[in-house]
Amino acid sequence: MLIDWEAFLHVFVAALLGATVVVTFYALGLRLLVRGGRPPLVAPAEFTDAITVLSDKQRRRAEKAVAKAARKNPLSEGQKRVSLIGAYACFGVCAAAVLGALLLILFNH
């Protein structure tokens, strides 16, 4: 059994670069989304065996904190719009990287 170490190295480097690109642009996109005045608020899923389940009071408090942070945003409407466009562009780069990797896997045999 022979191992093609050069091919292994190519796959390793490609996976490392792909993961770095996706994580970096996703984090930047989230940061720009918050800066643009649209912080993501995801209601937690409530499972019967969950370690922590938020009560309605805690959920209302979190929604209130998000609304307060959005009101305190010192950016102008134009700056918010640019931040939102940048956030969506970053998410687009993430989607393109994942789609490109899938296409490479499917059609590069």
PDB file of N, CA, C and O in Angstrom, residues 39 60-70:
ATOM      1  N   PRO A  39     -28.721  42.832  14.670  1.00  0.00           N
ATOM      2  CA  PRO A  39     -28.120  41.714  15.402  1.00  0.00           C
ATOM      3  C   PRO A  39     -29.020  40.488  15.348  1.00  0.00           C
ATOM      4  O   PRO A  39     -30.226  40.601  15.532  1.00  0.00           O
ATOM      5  N   ARG A  60     -37.767  37.640  26.698  1.00  0.00           N
ATOM      6  CA  ARG A  60     -38.163  39.051  26.532  1.00  0.00           C
ATOM      7  C   ARG A  60     -37.005  39.974  26.888  1.00  0.00           C
ATOM      8  O   ARG A  60     -36.785  40.996  26.230  1.00  0.00           O
ATOM      9  N   ARG A  61     -36.251  39.622  27.922  1.00  0.00           N
ATOM     10  CA  ARG A  61     -35.099  40.438  28.320  1.00  0.00           C
ATOM     11  C   ARG A  61     -34.042  40.458  27.215  1.00  0.00           C
ATOM     12  O   ARG A  61     -33.465  41.504  26.913  1.00  0.00           O
ATOM     13  N   ALA A  62     -33.809  39.320  26.579  1.00  0.00           N
ATOM     14  CA  ALA A  62     -32.832  39.267  25.490  1.00  0.00           C
ATOM     15  C   ALA A  62     -33.311  40.083  24.296  1.00  0.00           C
ATOM     16  O   ALA A  62     -32.520  40.812  23.677  1.00  0.00           O
ATOM     17  N   GLU A  63     -34.593  40.000  23.955  1.00  0.00           N
ATOM     18  CA  GLU A  63     -35.133  40.802  22.853  1.00  0.00           C
ATOM     19  C   GLU A  63     -35.044  42.292  23.156  1.00  0.00           C
ATOM     20  O   GLU A  63     -34.755  43.097  22.279  1.00  0.00           O
ATOM     21  N   LYS A  64     -35.271  42.653  24.399  1.00  0.00           N
ATOM     22  CA  LYS A  64     -35.179  44.058  24.813  1.00  0.00           C
ATOM     23  C   LYS A  64     -33.734  44.556  24.698  1.00  0.00           C
ATOM     24  O   LYS A  64     -33.491  45.679  24.260  1.00  0.00           O
ATOM     25  N   ALA A  65     -32.771  43.704  25.078  1.00  0.00           N
ATOM     26  CA  ALA A  65     -31.356  44.090  24.972  1.00  0.00           C
ATOM     27  C   ALA A  65     -30.955  44.282  23.519  1.00  0.00           C
ATOM     28  O   ALA A  65     -30.196  45.207  23.189  1.00  0.00           O
ATOM     29  N   VAL A  66     -31.458  43.447  22.627  1.00  0.00           N
ATOM     30  CA  VAL A  66     -31.152  43.591  21.198  1.00  0.00           C
ATOM     31  C   VAL A  66     -31.740  44.893  20.663  1.00  0.00           C
ATOM     32  O   VAL A  66     -31.078  45.632  19.925  1.00  0.00           O
ATOM     33  N   ALA A  67     -32.979  45.185  21.033  1.00  0.00           N
ATOM     34  CA  ALA A  67     -33.611  46.432  20.572  1.00  0.00           C
ATOM     35  C   ALA A  67     -32.863  47.653  21.105  1.00  0.00           C
ATOM     36  O   ALA A  67     -32.674  48.639  20.390  1.00  0.00           O
ATOM     37  N   LYS A  68     -32.417  47.590  22.349  1.00  0.00           N
ATOM     38  CA  LYS A  68     -31.673  48.707  22.943  1.00  0.00           C
ATOM     39  C   LYS A  68     -30.343  48.911  22.227  1.00  0.00           C
ATOM     40  O   LYS A  68     -29.946  50.041  21.946  1.00  0.00           O
ATOM     41  N   ALA A  69     -29.653  47.818  21.913  1.00  0.00           N
ATOM     42  CA  ALA A  69     -28.378  47.925  21.197  1.00  0.00           C
ATOM     43  C   ALA A  69     -28.589  48.507  19.806  1.00  0.00           C
ATOM     44  O   ALA A  69     -27.766  49.293  19.326  1.00  0.00           O
ATOM     45  N   ALA A  70     -29.684  48.161  19.153  1.00  0.00           N
ATOM     46  CA  ALA A  70     -29.962  48.700  17.822  1.00  0.00           C
ATOM     47  C   ALA A  70     -30.245  50.204  17.890  1.00  0.00           C
ATOM     48  O   ALA A  70     -29.861  50.952  16.993  1.00  0.00           O
TER      49      ALA A  70
END
